[in-house]
Short mmCIF file of C-alpha atoms in Angstrom, two decimals:
data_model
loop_
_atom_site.label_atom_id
_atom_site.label_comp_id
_atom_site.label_asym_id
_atom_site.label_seq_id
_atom_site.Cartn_x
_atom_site.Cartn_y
_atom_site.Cartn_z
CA UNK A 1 7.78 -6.29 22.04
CA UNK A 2 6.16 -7.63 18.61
CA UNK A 3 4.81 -5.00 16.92
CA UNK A 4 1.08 -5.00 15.78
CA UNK A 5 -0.34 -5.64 12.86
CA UNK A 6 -3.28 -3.69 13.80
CA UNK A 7 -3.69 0.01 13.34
CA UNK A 8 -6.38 2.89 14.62
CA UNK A 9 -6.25 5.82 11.78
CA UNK A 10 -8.14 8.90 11.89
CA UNK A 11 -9.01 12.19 9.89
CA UNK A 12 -9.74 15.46 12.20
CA UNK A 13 -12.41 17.53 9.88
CA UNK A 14 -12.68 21.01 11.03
CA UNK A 15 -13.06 24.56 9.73
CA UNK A 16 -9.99 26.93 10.51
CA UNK A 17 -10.00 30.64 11.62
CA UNK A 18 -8.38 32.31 8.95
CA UNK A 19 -5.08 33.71 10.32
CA UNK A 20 -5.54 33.41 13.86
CA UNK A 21 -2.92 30.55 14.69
CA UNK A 22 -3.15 30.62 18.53
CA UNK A 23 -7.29 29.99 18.07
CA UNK A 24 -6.06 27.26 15.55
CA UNK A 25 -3.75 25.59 18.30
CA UNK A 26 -6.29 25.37 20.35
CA UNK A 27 -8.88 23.61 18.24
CA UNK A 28 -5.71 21.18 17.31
CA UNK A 29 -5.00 20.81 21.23
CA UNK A 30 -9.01 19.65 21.46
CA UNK A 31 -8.85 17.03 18.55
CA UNK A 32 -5.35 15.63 19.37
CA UNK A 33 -6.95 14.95 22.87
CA UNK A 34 -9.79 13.50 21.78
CA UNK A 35 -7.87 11.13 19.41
CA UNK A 36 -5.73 10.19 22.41
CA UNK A 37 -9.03 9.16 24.31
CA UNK A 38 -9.79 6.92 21.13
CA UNK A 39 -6.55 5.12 21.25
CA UNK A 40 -5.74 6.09 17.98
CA UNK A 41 -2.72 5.23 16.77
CA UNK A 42 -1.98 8.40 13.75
CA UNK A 43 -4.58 11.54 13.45
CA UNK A 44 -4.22 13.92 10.04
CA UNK A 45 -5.64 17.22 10.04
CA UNK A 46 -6.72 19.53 6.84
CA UNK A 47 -3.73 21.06 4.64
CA UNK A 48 -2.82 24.34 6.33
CA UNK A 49 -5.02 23.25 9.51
CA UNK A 50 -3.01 25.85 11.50
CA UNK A 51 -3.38 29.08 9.16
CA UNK A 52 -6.32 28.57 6.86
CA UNK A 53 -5.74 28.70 3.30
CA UNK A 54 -6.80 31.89 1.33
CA UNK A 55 -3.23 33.64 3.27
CA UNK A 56 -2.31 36.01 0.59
CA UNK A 57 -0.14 38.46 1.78
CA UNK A 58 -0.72 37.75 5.25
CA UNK A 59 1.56 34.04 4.95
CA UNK A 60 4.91 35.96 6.68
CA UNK A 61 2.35 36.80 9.64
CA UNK A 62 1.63 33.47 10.28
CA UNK A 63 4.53 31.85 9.57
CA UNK A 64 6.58 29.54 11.61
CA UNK A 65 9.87 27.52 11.59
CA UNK A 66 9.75 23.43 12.14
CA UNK A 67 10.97 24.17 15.37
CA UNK A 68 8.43 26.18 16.85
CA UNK A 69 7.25 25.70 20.67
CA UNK A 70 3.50 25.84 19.60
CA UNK A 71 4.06 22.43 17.39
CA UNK A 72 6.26 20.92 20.15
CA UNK A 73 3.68 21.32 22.47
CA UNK A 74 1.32 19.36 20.25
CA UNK A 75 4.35 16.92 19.66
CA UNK A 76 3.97 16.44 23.33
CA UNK A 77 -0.02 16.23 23.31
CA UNK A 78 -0.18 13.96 20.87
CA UNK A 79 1.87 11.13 23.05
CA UNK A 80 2.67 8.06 21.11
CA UNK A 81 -0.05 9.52 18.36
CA UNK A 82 1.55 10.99 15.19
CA UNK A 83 0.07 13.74 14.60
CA UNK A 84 -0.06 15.39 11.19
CA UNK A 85 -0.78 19.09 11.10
CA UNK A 86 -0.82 21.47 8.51
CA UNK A 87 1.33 24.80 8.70
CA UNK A 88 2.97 27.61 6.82
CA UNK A 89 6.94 27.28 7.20
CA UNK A 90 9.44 29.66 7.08
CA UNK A 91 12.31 28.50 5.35
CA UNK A 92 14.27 31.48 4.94
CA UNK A 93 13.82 35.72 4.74
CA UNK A 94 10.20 36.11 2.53
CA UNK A 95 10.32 32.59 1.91
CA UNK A 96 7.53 30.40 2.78
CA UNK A 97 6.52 26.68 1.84
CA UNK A 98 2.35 24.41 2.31
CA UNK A 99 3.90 21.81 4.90
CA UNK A 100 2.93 19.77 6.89
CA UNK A 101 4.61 18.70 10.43
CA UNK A 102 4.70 15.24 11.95
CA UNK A 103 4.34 15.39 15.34
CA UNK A 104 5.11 12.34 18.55
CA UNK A 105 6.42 12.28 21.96
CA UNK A 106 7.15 15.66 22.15
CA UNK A 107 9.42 15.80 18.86
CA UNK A 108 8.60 17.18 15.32
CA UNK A 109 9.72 13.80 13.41
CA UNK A 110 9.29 15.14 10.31
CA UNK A 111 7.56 18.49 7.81
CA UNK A 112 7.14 17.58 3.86
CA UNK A 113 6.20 20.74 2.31
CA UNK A 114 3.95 20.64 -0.52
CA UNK A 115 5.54 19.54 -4.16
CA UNK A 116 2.49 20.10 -6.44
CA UNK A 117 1.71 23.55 -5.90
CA UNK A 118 -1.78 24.87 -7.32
CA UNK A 119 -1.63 27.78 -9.44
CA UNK A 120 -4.51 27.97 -11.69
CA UNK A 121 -8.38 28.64 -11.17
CA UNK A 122 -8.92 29.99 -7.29
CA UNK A 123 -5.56 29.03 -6.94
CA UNK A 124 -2.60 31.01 -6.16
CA UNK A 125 -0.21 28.83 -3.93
CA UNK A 126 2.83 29.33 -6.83
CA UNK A 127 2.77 32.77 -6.09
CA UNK A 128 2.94 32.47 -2.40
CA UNK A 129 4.56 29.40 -1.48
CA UNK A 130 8.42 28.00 -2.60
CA UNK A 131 7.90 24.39 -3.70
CA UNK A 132 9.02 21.29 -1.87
CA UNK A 133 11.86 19.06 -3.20
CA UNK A 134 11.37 15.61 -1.35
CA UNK A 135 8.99 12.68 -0.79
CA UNK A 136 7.96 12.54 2.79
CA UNK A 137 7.74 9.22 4.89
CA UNK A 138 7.60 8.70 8.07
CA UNK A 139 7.61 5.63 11.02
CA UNK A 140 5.61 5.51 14.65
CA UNK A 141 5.30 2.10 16.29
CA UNK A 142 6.09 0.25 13.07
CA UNK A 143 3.63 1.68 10.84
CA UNK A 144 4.96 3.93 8.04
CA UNK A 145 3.00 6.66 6.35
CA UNK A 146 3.72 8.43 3.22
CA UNK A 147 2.56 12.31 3.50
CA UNK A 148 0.99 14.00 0.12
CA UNK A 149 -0.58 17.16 0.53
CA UNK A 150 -3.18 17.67 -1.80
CA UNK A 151 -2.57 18.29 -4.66
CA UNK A 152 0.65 16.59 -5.12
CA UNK A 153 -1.41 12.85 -5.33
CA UNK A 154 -2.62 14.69 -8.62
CA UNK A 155 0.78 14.44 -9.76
CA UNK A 156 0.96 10.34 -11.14
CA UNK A 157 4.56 10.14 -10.96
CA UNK A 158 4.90 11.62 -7.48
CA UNK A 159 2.70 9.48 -6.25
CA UNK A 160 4.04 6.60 -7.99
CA UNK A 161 7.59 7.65 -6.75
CA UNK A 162 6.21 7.81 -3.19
CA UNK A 163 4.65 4.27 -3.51
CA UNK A 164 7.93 2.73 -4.65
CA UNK A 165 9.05 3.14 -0.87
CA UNK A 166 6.52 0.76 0.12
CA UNK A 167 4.75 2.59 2.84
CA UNK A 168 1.61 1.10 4.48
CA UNK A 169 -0.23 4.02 4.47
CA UNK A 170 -0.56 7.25 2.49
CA UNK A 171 -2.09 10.52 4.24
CA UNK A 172 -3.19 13.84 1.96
CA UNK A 173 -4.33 16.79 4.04
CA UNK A 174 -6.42 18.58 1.59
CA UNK A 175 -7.91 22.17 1.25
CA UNK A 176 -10.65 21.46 -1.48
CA UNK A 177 -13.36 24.65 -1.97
CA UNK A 178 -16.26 24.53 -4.51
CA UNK A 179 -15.66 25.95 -7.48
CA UNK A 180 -11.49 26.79 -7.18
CA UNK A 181 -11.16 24.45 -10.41
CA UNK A 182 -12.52 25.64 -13.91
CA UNK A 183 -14.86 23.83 -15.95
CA UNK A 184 -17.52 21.11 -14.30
CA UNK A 185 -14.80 19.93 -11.94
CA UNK A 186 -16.97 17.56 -9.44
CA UNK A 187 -14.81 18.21 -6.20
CA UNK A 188 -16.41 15.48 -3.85
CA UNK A 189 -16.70 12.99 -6.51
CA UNK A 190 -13.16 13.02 -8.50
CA UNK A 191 -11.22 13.07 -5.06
CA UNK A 192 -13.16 10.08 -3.73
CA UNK A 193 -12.32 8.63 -7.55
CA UNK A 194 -8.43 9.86 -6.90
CA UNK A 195 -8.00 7.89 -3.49
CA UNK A 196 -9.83 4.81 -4.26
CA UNK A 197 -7.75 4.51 -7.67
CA UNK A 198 -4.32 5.09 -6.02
CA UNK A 199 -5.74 2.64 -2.65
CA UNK A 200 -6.10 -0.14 -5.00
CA UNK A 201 -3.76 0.27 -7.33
CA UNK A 202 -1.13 0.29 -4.93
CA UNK A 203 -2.90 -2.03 -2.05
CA UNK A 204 -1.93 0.92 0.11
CA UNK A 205 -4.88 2.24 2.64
CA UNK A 206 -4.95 6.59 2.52
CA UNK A 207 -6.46 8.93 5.10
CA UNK A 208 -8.13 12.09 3.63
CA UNK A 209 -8.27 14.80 6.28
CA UNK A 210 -10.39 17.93 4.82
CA UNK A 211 -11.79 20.96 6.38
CA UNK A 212 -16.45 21.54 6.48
CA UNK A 213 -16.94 25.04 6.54
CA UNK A 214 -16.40 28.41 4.61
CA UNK A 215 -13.61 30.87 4.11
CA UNK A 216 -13.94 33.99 2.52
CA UNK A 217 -17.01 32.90 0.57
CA UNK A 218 -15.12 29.78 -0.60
CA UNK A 219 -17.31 26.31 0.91
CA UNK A 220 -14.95 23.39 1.93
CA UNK A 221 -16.88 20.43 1.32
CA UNK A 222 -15.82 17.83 4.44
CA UNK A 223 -15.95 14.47 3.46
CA UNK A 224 -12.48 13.26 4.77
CA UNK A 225 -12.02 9.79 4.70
CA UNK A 226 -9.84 6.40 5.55
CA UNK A 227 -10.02 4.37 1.86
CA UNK A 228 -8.70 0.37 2.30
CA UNK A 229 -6.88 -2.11 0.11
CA UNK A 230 -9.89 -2.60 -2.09
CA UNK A 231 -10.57 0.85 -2.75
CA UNK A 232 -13.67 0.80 -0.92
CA UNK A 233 -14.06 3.41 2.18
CA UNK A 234 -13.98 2.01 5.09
CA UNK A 235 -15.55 5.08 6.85
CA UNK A 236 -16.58 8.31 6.13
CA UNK A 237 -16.93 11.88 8.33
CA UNK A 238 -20.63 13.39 8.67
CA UNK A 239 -20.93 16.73 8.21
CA UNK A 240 -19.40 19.46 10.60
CA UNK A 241 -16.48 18.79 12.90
CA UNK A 242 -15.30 15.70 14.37
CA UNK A 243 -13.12 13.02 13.97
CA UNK A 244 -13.50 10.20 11.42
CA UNK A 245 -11.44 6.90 12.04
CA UNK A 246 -11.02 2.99 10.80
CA UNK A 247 -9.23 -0.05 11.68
CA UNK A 248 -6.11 -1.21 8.92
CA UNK A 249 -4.24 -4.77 8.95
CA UNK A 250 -0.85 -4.98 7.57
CA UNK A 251 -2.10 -8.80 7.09
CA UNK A 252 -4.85 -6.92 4.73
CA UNK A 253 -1.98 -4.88 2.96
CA UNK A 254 -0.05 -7.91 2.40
CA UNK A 255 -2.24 -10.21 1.08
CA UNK A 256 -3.62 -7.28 -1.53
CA UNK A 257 -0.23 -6.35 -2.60
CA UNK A 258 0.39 -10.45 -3.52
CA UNK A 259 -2.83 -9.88 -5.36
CA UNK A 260 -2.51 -6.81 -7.17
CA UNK A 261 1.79 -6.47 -7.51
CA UNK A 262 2.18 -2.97 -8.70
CA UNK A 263 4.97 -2.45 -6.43
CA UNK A 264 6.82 -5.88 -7.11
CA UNK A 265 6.36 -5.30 -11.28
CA UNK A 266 7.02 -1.51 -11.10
CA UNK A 267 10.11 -2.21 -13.41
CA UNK A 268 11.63 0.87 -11.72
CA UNK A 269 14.42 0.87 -14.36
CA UNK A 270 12.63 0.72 -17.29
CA UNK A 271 10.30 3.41 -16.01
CA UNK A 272 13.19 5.50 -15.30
CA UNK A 273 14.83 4.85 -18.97
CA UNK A 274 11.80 5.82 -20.29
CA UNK A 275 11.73 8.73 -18.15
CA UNK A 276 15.00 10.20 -19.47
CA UNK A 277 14.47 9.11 -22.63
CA UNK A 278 11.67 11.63 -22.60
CA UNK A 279 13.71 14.48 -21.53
CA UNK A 280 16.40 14.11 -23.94
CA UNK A 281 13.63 14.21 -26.68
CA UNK A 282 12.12 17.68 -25.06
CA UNK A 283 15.67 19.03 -24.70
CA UNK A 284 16.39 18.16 -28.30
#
């Protein structure tokens, strides 16, 4: 069967109960269904769409390992859909990483846990969470999908690293309240500046899935989004719940990508050299 070129993406923008996993399953079970309904062919949910994100001590309580019958029944909800949900994973005794699991036809495909780990303003994540070690990619029906949660597309040379893999689409679950960064930090505005750099830069399409609502007096701010080629959103959520979705083209990808060659004249090498260069000169 030829595969197509042709691709339904969505962003599920919700608020989370803080804690309460099985109530958080539920409202999952209710999206991934309704996704299914609109033929869509991948559906991201918020960073930590399972738990909520102000955990503190309470992370061992809800986590769980990749394994876990709760995500393989939404492996088996979602159908042909990949799914990407957030979750807290237990790696080992009191150790705990941000991932987020991959979920189709009944199998967890894939988890990247969370690289860039925020640790400064409203943030405590490095104090909580052990940080990921790997880029994340994954495949379903010929469409490949580079996951970044949050904060690591803040990170140029992750990014940049994940890009050199060519995917066709990059997905950030984010967790994004007013007023967790410092200063005059415009939330909404930089991370609508953030995808539509790295979407045109890199003729690579992202999905934005981010929560609307409030936790422990902190406001998430909605707002997900699918960005295309250009850097120009191609649609946007309302306010409140729901499920926000767009058509992409590989034929789109392509021809941007023979316009705008980042990935052909990365120069991989030199960058690397460069790279090392740089930490001989810190290590001198």
């Amino acid at each position: 069967m030829a595969i197509s070129s042709r691709y339904h993406v969505g962003a599920a923008q919700m608020n989370c109960h803080l804690g309460d996993v099985e109530a958080n399953v539920e409202l999952h079970r209710e999206m991934i269904r309704e996704g299914r309904r609109r033929r869509l062919d991948l559906l991201a949910f918020p960073e930590l769409s399972l738990t909520g994100y102000n955990l503190g001590s309470a992370v061992a309580d809800v986590a769980m390992a990749a394994d876990d019958p709760r995500l393989v029944d939404l492996a088996r909800e979602s159908g042909d859909m990949l799914t990407i949900v957030g979750l807290v994973e237990a790696l080992s005794p009191g150790e705990y990483a941000n991932a987020a699991a991959c979920l189709r036809q009944g199998r967890v495909v894939a988890v990247h846990r969370k690289i860039n780990l925020c640790t400064y303003g409203g943030h405590e994540e490095g104090k909580l969470f052990s940080h990921g070690g790997r880029l994340t990619q994954v495949e379903a029906g010929g469409l490949t999908s580079s996951v970044m949660i949050c904060a690591d597309l803040w990170n140029p040379g992750l990014a940049h690293a994940a890009m050199l893999k060519r995917p066709d689409l990059i997905v950030t679950p984010i967790n994004s309240a007013l007023g967790m960064v410092e200063g005059e930090f415009d939330d909404a505005a930089n991370w609508l500046a953030c995808l539509r750099f790295y979407a045109m830069v890199y003729a690579t399409p992202v999905v934005m899935a981010h929560r609307d609502g409030d936790e422990k007096g902190g406001r998430f701010w909605g707002g997900s989004c699918i960005v295309g080629v250009d850097g120009h959103p191609l649609a946007t959520a309302d306010p409140g719940p729901g499920i926000v979705s767009a058509v992409i083209d590989r034929r789109d990808i392509a021809r941007a990508r023979f316009a705008m060659p980042t990935h052909r004249d990365a120069n991989t090498r030199l960058v690397a050299s460069l790279l090392q260069a740089q930490l001989r000169d810190e290590s001198a």
